[in-house]
Short mmCIF file of C-alpha atoms in Angstrom, two decimals:
data_model
loop_
_atom_site.label_atom_id
_atom_site.label_comp_id
_atom_site.label_asym_id
_atom_site.label_seq_id
_atom_site.Cartn_x
_atom_site.Cartn_y
_atom_site.Cartn_z
CA MET A 913 -6.93 -1.36 7.81
CA LEU A 914 -8.64 0.88 10.25
CA CYS A 915 -7.00 -0.40 13.39
CA GLY A 916 -7.67 2.07 16.19
CA ARG A 917 -8.58 4.90 13.92
CA ALA A 918 -11.29 7.39 14.90
CA ASP A 919 -12.60 9.86 12.31
CA ARG A 920 -11.49 13.38 13.20
CA ARG A 921 -13.41 16.32 11.91
CA PRO A 922 -11.20 19.39 11.58
CA ALA A 923 -12.21 22.59 13.26
CA ALA A 924 -14.11 25.06 11.13
CA ARG A 925 -12.01 27.48 9.10
CA THR A 926 -12.93 31.15 9.31
CA ALA A 927 -11.57 34.44 8.03
CA ARG A 928 -7.80 34.55 7.62
CA GLY A 929 -7.76 30.84 8.24
CA HIS A 930 -8.11 30.94 12.07
CA LEU A 931 -9.49 27.81 13.72
CA GLY A 932 -13.03 28.16 15.01
CA GLY A 933 -14.52 26.63 18.15
CA ALA A 934 -15.19 27.50 21.74
CA ARG A 935 -11.68 26.51 22.80
CA ARG A 936 -10.25 29.73 21.29
CA ARG A 937 -10.92 33.10 22.81
CA GLY A 938 -12.88 35.13 20.30
CA CYS A 939 -16.12 37.03 19.83
CA ARG A 940 -19.25 35.99 21.69
CA ASP A 941 -20.67 34.64 18.46
CA GLN A 942 -17.83 32.08 18.70
CA CYS A 943 -16.47 32.64 15.25
CA GLY A 944 -13.11 31.74 16.74
CA LEU A 945 -11.36 34.94 15.75
CA PRO A 946 -9.25 36.76 18.33
CA ARG A 947 -10.68 40.06 19.50
CA ARG A 948 -7.79 41.95 17.92
CA VAL A 949 -9.08 40.93 14.48
CA HIS A 950 -12.41 42.64 15.16
CA ARG A 951 -10.64 45.84 16.22
CA ARG A 952 -8.79 46.14 12.94
CA GLY A 953 -10.02 48.22 10.07
CA GLY A 954 -11.68 46.75 7.03
CA ALA A 955 -15.07 45.62 5.90
CA ALA A 956 -15.90 43.74 9.11
CA ARG A 957 -15.56 45.89 12.25
CA LEU A 958 -17.81 44.04 14.63
CA GLY A 959 -16.67 44.05 18.22
CA PRO A 960 -17.14 41.22 20.70
CA GLY A 961 -20.82 40.43 21.07
CA ASP A 962 -22.02 42.96 18.46
CA GLY A 963 -24.39 40.51 16.83
CA PRO A 964 -23.85 37.70 14.33
CA CYS A 965 -20.29 37.71 13.10
CA ARG A 966 -20.05 38.51 9.39
CA LEU A 967 -16.50 37.20 9.43
CA ARG A 968 -17.78 33.75 10.18
CA ARG A 969 -20.52 33.92 7.56
CA LYS A 970 -18.24 35.10 4.78
CA PRO A 971 -14.62 34.03 5.17
CA ARG A 972 -12.01 36.44 3.91
CA LEU A 973 -8.40 35.79 3.12
CA ALA A 974 -5.63 38.06 4.24
CA ALA A 975 -5.06 41.09 2.05
CA GLY A 976 -2.97 40.40 -0.98
CA LEU A 977 -3.47 36.62 -0.92
CA PRO A 978 -5.17 35.14 -4.00
CA ASP A 979 -8.34 33.17 -3.34
CA HIS A 980 -7.33 29.60 -4.21
CA ARG A 981 -10.25 27.93 -2.46
CA ARG A 982 -10.59 25.15 -4.98
CA SER A 983 -10.80 21.48 -4.20
CA VAL A 984 -8.64 18.99 -6.03
CA ASP A 985 -10.94 17.69 -8.75
CA PRO A 986 -10.13 13.98 -9.25
CA GLY A 987 -10.71 14.31 -12.94
CA ARG A 988 -8.63 17.41 -13.65
CA ALA A 989 -4.88 17.29 -13.60
CA ALA A 990 -4.83 21.05 -13.98
CA ASP A 991 -6.16 21.37 -10.42
CA ARG A 992 -3.13 19.72 -8.85
CA PRO A 993 -1.73 22.13 -6.25
CA ARG A 994 1.90 23.06 -6.25
CA SER A 995 3.90 25.04 -3.65
CA ALA A 996 3.62 28.34 -1.79
CA GLY A 997 4.64 29.70 1.53
CA GLY A 998 1.95 30.48 4.05
CA ARG A 999 1.55 33.30 6.50
CA GLY A 1000 1.48 33.00 10.25
CA GLY A 1001 -1.95 31.78 11.32
CA ASP A 1002 -3.05 30.78 7.82
CA HIS A 1003 -5.19 27.67 7.60
CA ARG A 1004 -6.30 27.81 4.02
CA ARG A 1005 -6.74 25.59 1.06
CA ALA A 1006 -3.68 25.13 -1.03
CA GLY A 1007 -3.94 26.45 -4.55
CA PRO A 1008 -1.67 26.65 -7.57
CA GLY A 1009 1.85 27.22 -6.35
CA ASP A 1010 1.34 25.44 -3.00
CA LEU A 1011 3.37 22.28 -3.63
CA ARG A 1012 6.50 21.54 -5.56
CA GLY A 1013 7.82 18.10 -6.33
CA GLY A 1014 10.96 16.89 -4.60
CA THR A 1015 12.12 16.85 -1.00
CA ARG A 1016 14.00 19.84 0.39
CA THR A 1017 16.31 20.07 3.33
CA ARG A 1018 14.57 20.37 6.65
CA THR A 1019 17.30 22.33 8.42
CA GLY A 1020 17.86 26.02 8.86
CA ALA A 1021 20.96 28.02 8.09
CA ALA A 1022 22.71 26.75 11.22
CA GLY A 1023 21.81 23.14 10.51
CA ARG A 1024 19.15 23.00 13.23
CA PRO A 1025 15.99 20.89 12.74
CA VAL A 1026 12.82 22.72 11.78
CA LYS A 1027 10.53 23.84 14.61
CA ALA A 1028 6.80 23.23 14.58
CA SER A 1029 6.17 26.79 15.78
CA THR A 1030 7.76 28.14 12.57
CA LEU A 1031 6.36 25.57 10.17
CA SER A 1032 3.34 25.32 7.87
CA THR A 1033 2.24 22.04 6.37
CA THR A 1034 0.04 20.92 3.50
CA GLN A 1035 -2.62 18.42 4.51
CA ALA A 1036 -5.26 16.46 2.56
CA LEU A 1037 -8.87 16.48 3.74
CA LEU A 1038 -11.69 14.32 2.38
CA THR A 1039 -14.51 16.85 2.10
CA GLY A 1040 -17.12 14.65 0.45
CA PRO A 1041 -17.53 11.63 -1.81
CA GLY A 1042 -14.81 11.78 -4.47
CA ARG A 1043 -13.46 15.13 -3.26
CA VAL A 1044 -10.11 15.88 -1.64
CA GLU A 1045 -8.88 19.33 -0.65
CA LEU A 1046 -5.31 20.32 0.14
CA ILE A 1047 -5.07 22.98 2.85
CA ARG A 1048 -2.13 24.90 4.31
CA ARG A 1049 -2.07 25.27 8.07
CA ARG A 1050 0.33 26.38 10.76
CA LEU A 1051 1.46 23.67 13.18
CA GLU A 1052 1.09 24.17 16.90
CA PRO A 1053 4.28 24.23 19.01
CA VAL A 1054 5.55 20.87 20.22
CA ARG A 1055 4.63 20.36 23.86
CA THR A 1056 6.02 18.07 26.54
CA GLY A 1057 5.51 14.44 25.53
CA GLN A 1058 5.13 15.28 21.83
CA ALA A 1059 7.27 15.09 18.72
CA LEU A 1060 7.22 16.73 15.30
CA ILE A 1061 7.25 14.08 12.56
CA ARG A 1062 8.17 14.64 8.92
CA VAL A 1063 5.85 12.18 7.19
CA THR A 1064 7.70 10.08 4.62
CA GLN A 1065 4.95 7.53 3.96
CA CYS A 1066 1.28 7.08 4.77
CA GLY A 1067 -0.68 4.11 3.48
CA LEU A 1068 -4.17 4.47 2.01
CA CYS A 1069 -6.52 2.20 3.94
CA ALA A 1070 -9.44 0.35 2.33
CA SER A 1071 -11.73 2.01 4.89
CA GLU A 1072 -10.74 5.39 3.42
CA ALA A 1073 -11.54 4.13 -0.06
CA ASP A 1074 -15.04 3.38 1.25
CA GLN A 1075 -15.28 6.94 2.54
CA TRP A 1076 -14.16 8.21 -0.87
CA LEU A 1077 -17.11 6.28 -2.36
CA GLY A 1078 -19.55 7.99 0.00
CA ARG A 1079 -20.12 5.15 2.45
CA SER A 1080 -19.45 7.51 5.34
CA GLY A 1081 -21.84 10.34 6.11
CA ARG A 1082 -19.27 12.32 8.11
CA TYR A 1083 -17.34 14.94 6.17
CA PRO A 1084 -14.87 16.55 6.19
CA VAL A 1085 -12.54 13.80 7.43
CA GLU A 1086 -8.86 14.08 8.29
CA ILE A 1087 -7.70 11.00 6.43
CA GLY A 1088 -4.48 9.03 6.79
CA HIS A 1089 -3.58 6.86 9.78
CA GLU A 1090 -0.82 4.51 8.53
CA VAL A 1091 2.04 6.89 9.24
CA ALA A 1092 5.81 6.53 9.03
CA GLY A 1093 8.35 9.33 9.16
CA VAL A 1094 11.37 10.98 10.75
CA VAL A 1095 11.49 12.89 14.05
CA GLU A 1096 12.29 16.55 13.39
CA GLU A 1097 11.76 17.99 16.87
CA ILE A 1098 11.06 16.87 20.41
CA ALA A 1099 9.87 19.05 23.26
CA PRO A 1100 12.41 20.83 25.44
CA GLY A 1101 13.13 18.67 28.45
CA ASP A 1102 12.27 15.42 26.65
CA GLU A 1103 15.86 14.75 25.65
CA GLY A 1104 16.96 11.30 26.69
CA GLY A 1105 13.43 9.93 26.29
CA PRO A 1106 12.23 7.22 23.89
CA LEU A 1107 12.71 9.42 20.80
CA SER A 1108 15.55 11.54 19.44
CA VAL A 1109 15.74 13.96 16.54
CA GLY A 1110 16.52 12.00 13.39
CA ASP A 1111 14.85 8.76 14.52
CA HIS A 1112 12.87 6.88 11.89
CA VAL A 1113 9.48 5.98 13.40
CA VAL A 1114 6.09 4.50 12.77
CA ALA A 1115 3.23 6.12 14.62
CA TRP A 1116 -0.34 5.46 15.62
CA VAL A 1117 -2.49 8.48 14.81
CA PRO A 1118 -6.30 8.70 14.66
CA GLY A 1119 -6.16 10.61 11.35
CA GLY A 1120 -4.57 13.51 9.52
CA GLY A 1121 -1.58 11.51 8.26
CA PHE A 1122 -1.77 12.62 4.64
CA THR A 1123 0.38 15.64 5.35
CA GLU A 1124 3.99 16.80 5.19
CA PHE A 1125 4.46 17.30 8.93
CA MET A 1126 2.43 16.43 12.00
CA VAL A 1127 2.75 16.59 15.77
CA THR A 1128 2.07 13.36 17.66
CA GLU A 1129 2.46 11.95 21.15
CA THR A 1130 5.88 10.38 21.67
CA ARG A 1131 4.31 7.34 23.36
CA HIS A 1132 2.41 6.68 20.12
CA ALA A 1133 5.59 6.50 18.02
CA ILE A 1134 7.91 3.49 17.75
CA PRO A 1135 11.49 3.79 16.44
CA VAL A 1136 12.45 1.50 13.55
CA ARG A 1137 15.76 0.73 11.92
CA PRO A 1138 16.20 2.65 8.64
CA GLY A 1139 16.36 0.39 5.63
CA ARG A 1140 15.24 -2.76 7.46
CA VAL A 1141 11.54 -2.10 7.92
CA PHE A 1142 9.23 -1.02 5.15
CA PRO A 1143 7.48 1.36 7.53
CA ALA A 1144 4.10 2.12 5.97
CA VAL A 1145 2.97 -1.48 6.58
CA ALA A 1146 3.45 -1.36 10.36
CA GLU A 1147 -0.05 -0.18 11.26
CA PRO A 1148 -2.07 -2.46 8.92
CA LEU A 1149 0.26 -5.39 9.66
CA SER A 1150 -0.39 -4.82 13.36
CA CYS A 1151 -4.13 -5.18 12.65
CA CYS A 1152 -3.48 -8.52 10.99
CA VAL A 1153 -1.14 -9.67 13.77
CA ASN A 1154 -3.82 -8.89 16.35
CA ALA A 1155 -6.52 -10.53 14.21
CA VAL A 1156 -4.56 -13.79 13.96
CA GLU A 1157 -3.73 -13.69 17.66
CA LEU A 1158 -7.42 -13.17 18.46
CA ALA A 1159 -8.54 -16.01 16.15
CA ALA A 1160 -5.86 -18.22 17.76
CA PRO A 1161 -5.58 -21.00 15.16
CA ARG A 1162 -3.95 -24.15 16.49
CA LEU A 1163 -0.85 -25.63 14.90
CA GLY A 1164 -1.88 -27.56 11.80
CA ALA A 1165 -5.18 -25.69 11.49
CA ASP A 1166 -7.21 -25.51 8.27
CA VAL A 1167 -7.63 -21.83 7.39
CA VAL A 1168 -9.96 -20.14 4.89
CA ILE A 1169 -9.46 -16.52 3.84
CA ILE A 1170 -12.27 -14.78 1.96
CA GLY A 1171 -10.66 -11.88 0.12
CA THR A 1172 -7.51 -11.31 -1.89
CA GLY A 1173 -6.56 -7.74 -0.99
CA PHE A 1174 -3.71 -6.31 1.06
CA MET A 1175 -5.02 -7.42 4.45
CA ALA A 1176 -5.93 -10.88 3.16
CA LEU A 1177 -2.41 -11.35 1.80
CA LEU A 1178 -0.89 -10.35 5.14
CA ILE A 1179 -3.17 -12.77 7.00
CA GLN A 1180 -2.22 -15.50 4.53
CA ARG A 1181 1.48 -14.99 5.27
CA LEU A 1182 0.88 -14.90 9.02
CA SER A 1183 -1.21 -18.10 8.81
CA VAL A 1184 1.69 -19.86 7.11
CA LEU A 1185 4.02 -18.61 9.87
CA LYS A 1186 1.57 -19.96 12.47
CA GLY A 1187 1.87 -23.46 10.97
CA ALA A 1188 -1.46 -23.86 9.14
CA ARG A 1189 -1.99 -27.25 7.47
CA SER A 1190 -3.96 -25.67 4.62
CA VAL A 1191 -4.69 -22.11 3.56
CA ILE A 1192 -7.60 -21.78 1.11
CA VAL A 1193 -8.10 -18.31 -0.39
CA ALA A 1194 -11.27 -17.24 -2.22
CA GLY A 1195 -11.80 -14.20 -4.42
CA ARG A 1196 -12.97 -12.93 -7.80
CA ARG A 1197 -9.87 -11.34 -9.36
CA PRO A 1198 -7.75 -13.79 -11.33
CA THR A 1199 -4.51 -11.81 -10.99
CA ALA A 1200 -4.99 -11.48 -7.23
CA LEU A 1201 -5.73 -15.21 -6.89
CA ALA A 1202 -2.58 -15.99 -8.86
CA ARG A 1203 -0.57 -13.85 -6.43
CA CYS A 1204 -2.06 -15.73 -3.47
CA ALA A 1205 -1.10 -19.04 -5.05
CA GLU A 1206 2.45 -17.81 -5.62
CA GLN A 1207 2.74 -16.72 -1.99
CA GLY A 1208 1.79 -19.95 -0.27
CA ALA A 1209 -1.95 -20.60 -0.54
CA THR A 1210 -2.55 -24.34 -0.77
CA ARG A 1211 -5.65 -23.72 -2.90
CA VAL A 1212 -7.30 -20.71 -4.51
CA VAL A 1213 -10.99 -20.59 -5.41
CA ASP A 1214 -12.46 -18.31 -8.06
CA LEU A 1215 -15.88 -17.46 -6.67
CA ARG A 1216 -17.16 -16.58 -10.13
CA THR A 1217 -16.91 -20.18 -11.31
CA GLU A 1218 -16.21 -22.43 -8.29
CA SER A 1219 -17.94 -23.46 -5.08
CA LEU A 1220 -15.96 -22.49 -2.01
CA ALA A 1221 -17.99 -24.85 0.19
CA ALA A 1222 -17.16 -27.81 -2.04
CA ALA A 1223 -13.45 -26.91 -2.13
CA VAL A 1224 -13.27 -26.56 1.66
CA ALA A 1225 -15.14 -29.81 2.25
CA ALA A 1226 -12.67 -31.63 0.01
CA ASP A 1227 -9.49 -30.08 1.41
CA THR A 1228 -10.08 -29.95 5.19
CA GLU A 1229 -9.94 -32.69 7.80
CA ALA A 1230 -13.20 -31.76 9.55
CA GLY A 1231 -15.11 -30.85 6.39
CA GLY A 1232 -14.81 -27.16 7.31
CA ALA A 1233 -12.29 -24.53 8.30
CA ASP A 1234 -10.96 -24.31 11.83
CA VAL A 1235 -10.66 -20.55 11.27
CA THR A 1236 -12.28 -18.45 8.55
CA TYR A 1237 -11.13 -14.87 8.02
CA GLU A 1238 -13.64 -12.58 6.34
CA ALA A 1239 -11.47 -9.85 4.81
CA THR A 1240 -13.70 -8.06 2.31
CA GLY A 1241 -16.19 -5.94 4.27
CA ALA A 1242 -18.99 -7.33 2.05
CA GLN A 1243 -22.32 -8.93 2.95
CA ASP A 1244 -21.87 -12.02 0.77
CA ALA A 1245 -18.54 -12.83 2.43
CA LEU A 1246 -20.26 -13.08 5.83
CA ALA A 1247 -22.74 -15.58 4.38
CA LEU A 1248 -19.89 -17.60 2.85
CA ALA A 1249 -18.01 -17.66 6.16
CA GLY A 1250 -20.97 -19.38 7.80
CA GLN A 1251 -21.06 -22.02 5.06
CA VAL A 1252 -17.41 -23.09 5.18
CA THR A 1253 -16.53 -23.05 8.91
CA ARG A 1254 -16.68 -26.30 10.88
CA THR A 1255 -18.84 -26.76 13.96
CA SER A 1256 -17.29 -24.84 16.88
CA GLY A 1257 -14.85 -23.19 14.49
CA THR A 1258 -13.92 -19.51 14.53
CA ILE A 1259 -15.12 -16.76 12.18
CA ALA A 1260 -12.85 -13.70 12.37
CA ILE A 1261 -14.39 -10.54 10.92
CA VAL A 1262 -11.45 -8.54 9.60
CA GLY A 1263 -13.26 -6.62 6.87
CA TYR A 1264 -14.38 -3.08 7.64
CA HIS A 1265 -18.16 -2.98 7.19
CA GLN A 1266 -19.57 0.43 6.32
CA GLY A 1267 -22.83 1.51 4.73
CA GLU A 1268 -25.92 -0.68 5.02
CA PRO A 1269 -26.39 -2.94 8.06
CA ARG A 1270 -25.29 -6.55 7.59
CA THR A 1271 -27.38 -9.68 8.24
CA VAL A 1272 -26.37 -13.28 9.01
CA ASP A 1273 -28.28 -16.54 9.40
CA LEU A 1274 -27.99 -16.45 13.16
CA ALA A 1275 -30.00 -19.67 13.61
CA HIS A 1276 -27.38 -21.50 11.54
CA TRP A 1277 -24.51 -19.76 13.35
CA ASN A 1278 -26.05 -20.73 16.69
CA GLU A 1279 -26.56 -24.34 15.61
CA ARG A 1280 -22.93 -24.62 14.50
CA ALA A 1281 -21.70 -22.91 17.70
CA PHE A 1282 -19.31 -20.63 15.86
CA ARG A 1283 -16.89 -18.53 17.85
CA ILE A 1284 -17.12 -14.99 16.49
CA ALA A 1285 -13.98 -12.86 16.67
CA ASN A 1286 -14.49 -9.15 15.95
CA ALA A 1287 -10.97 -8.45 14.69
CA HIS A 1288 -11.03 -4.68 15.19
CA PHE A 1289 -9.10 -3.05 17.96
CA ARG A 1290 -9.56 0.27 19.71
CA ASP A 1291 -7.47 0.03 22.89
CA LEU A 1292 -4.10 1.67 22.40
CA PRO A 1293 -1.92 -0.91 24.24
CA THR A 1294 -3.20 -3.68 21.93
CA ILE A 1295 -2.62 -1.56 18.84
CA LEU A 1296 0.91 -0.56 19.82
CA GLY A 1297 1.69 -4.11 20.91
CA GLY A 1298 0.64 -5.37 17.49
CA MET A 1299 2.84 -2.75 15.83
CA ARG A 1300 5.87 -3.84 17.85
CA THR A 1301 5.24 -7.49 16.89
CA ALA A 1302 4.84 -6.47 13.25
CA ILE A 1303 8.13 -4.56 13.32
CA ALA A 1304 9.90 -7.51 14.94
CA LEU A 1305 8.59 -9.93 12.29
CA VAL A 1306 9.76 -7.71 9.44
CA ASP A 1307 13.02 -6.71 11.09
CA SER A 1308 13.93 -10.36 11.77
CA GLY A 1309 13.32 -11.33 8.16
CA GLN A 1310 10.42 -13.67 8.93
CA LEU A 1311 8.05 -11.46 6.96
CA ASP A 1312 8.78 -9.16 4.02
CA PRO A 1313 5.65 -7.29 2.90
CA SER A 1314 7.48 -4.64 0.86
CA ASP A 1315 6.36 -6.21 -2.44
CA LEU A 1316 2.73 -5.56 -1.50
CA LEU A 1317 3.11 -1.76 -1.59
CA THR A 1318 2.68 -1.64 -5.33
CA HIS A 1319 1.65 1.95 -6.04
CA ARG A 1320 3.20 5.17 -4.68
CA TYR A 1321 1.99 8.75 -5.13
CA PRO A 1322 3.09 12.26 -4.09
CA LEU A 1323 0.64 14.14 -1.92
CA HIS A 1324 -0.79 16.24 -4.75
CA GLU A 1325 -1.75 13.07 -6.66
CA ILE A 1326 -3.87 11.65 -3.87
CA PRO A 1327 -7.06 11.66 -6.03
CA ALA A 1328 -5.32 9.25 -8.41
CA ALA A 1329 -4.40 7.07 -5.44
CA PHE A 1330 -8.04 6.89 -4.37
CA ARG A 1331 -9.18 6.07 -7.90
CA ASP A 1332 -6.70 3.19 -8.14
CA ALA A 1333 -7.62 1.92 -4.68
CA VAL A 1334 -11.25 1.74 -5.78
CA ARG A 1335 -10.70 0.38 -9.30
CA ARG A 1336 -7.84 -1.98 -8.36
CA PRO A 1337 -6.17 -2.30 -11.75
CA ASP A 1338 -4.11 -5.40 -12.50
CA GLY A 1339 -1.11 -5.56 -10.22
CA PHE A 1340 -2.59 -3.23 -7.63
CA VAL A 1341 -2.37 -4.28 -3.97
CA LYS A 1342 -1.70 -1.19 -1.84
CA ALA A 1343 -1.34 2.56 -2.38
CA VAL A 1344 1.12 4.64 -0.37
CA ILE A 1345 1.30 8.43 -0.27
CA GLU A 1346 4.82 9.84 -0.02
CA PRO A 1347 4.55 13.53 0.85
CA ALA A 1348 7.26 15.82 -0.55
CA PRO A 1349 7.61 18.60 2.06
CA SER A 1350 7.57 22.06 0.57
CA ALA A 1351 9.89 24.87 1.63
CA ARG A 1352 9.98 25.98 5.24
CA ALA A 1353 7.44 28.72 5.87
#
């Protein structure tokens, strides 16, 4: 789920992979290249302010580097990148030889942790509908209040699957916000703070989590006990924890969940923990409905052949749900929610709605005096609070969502992960990317 995530558009890449933008000192044309690059020999010898910068118009790679500026074609296994070392300052697309399978040691010859200032990482960018590119870039040094994280897991959110399908007009996007990993470095002077090198953590990040390494704020990372918490679920589970807390069902409430995906299953389990009298789940996939029934739903409704309104009227005390969770992000689910919720009941909108604007029968919603809960959260204290509650639930054994992470992929197979997230083959619930860090640059 997209709890707290904001799309981040990476800075433009220019010649030799330098980051563009006004924040770097460069030529007056703001190509982003340091002045020393313009003073070097070669085809482009423009000085600062000498007219439009040809370097920006026609990117060039450093001498001797092959031009591997290919995207990862979802349909071609031959385009899967492998492993290669980068050069200082390179921010380029990864090509053949840029990733190798397997995890290597992250320490130097003296056993010291890797340093961000000496490290390159491979990162996945969504550059358009159905297109992912793997780039190599140099990490910035870790500053006070920051930590270098080796990413071990990053979940693929349903909102990112929508972006893969073209329901977002903003590309490129730094995808990946359900991050878990290990602390590799903290800033000098931050010793004795909340994090230490070697800590296993989950982290809130606005994007860019489909990568081998990343630098994040220490206050956005929460330590977890290795082996006790299945870490990639912390961020989406926090969304569900906050959604249920916002909906505030009473003890013995009648609950309806429209949707059978990962978030719906988490909400179902949380509703049982909150003491619901009945939990009715509606969907269209028989295997997913069977899983819901196995995991505590008092009734499942196949929307292809059954009436949800009739089932809810028969199984609830007030002839309607006290709380209805819409967890699909689809127009028809909003209409259904209005049909099955009792007067003065709560409709919690958990689904992430992208694309065309949605409509509801507002006259009917007004007449029934529904309480509408927009179960999306953007303030950081609420997000981190939900993550801590999620960790406590899993760590105490009250909730074990590990069985819901059904499909795992290395970073270079991320197109396959997107395809499965969209097609949802039998048995699919959630995809997790497990980056295999390449050799230290």
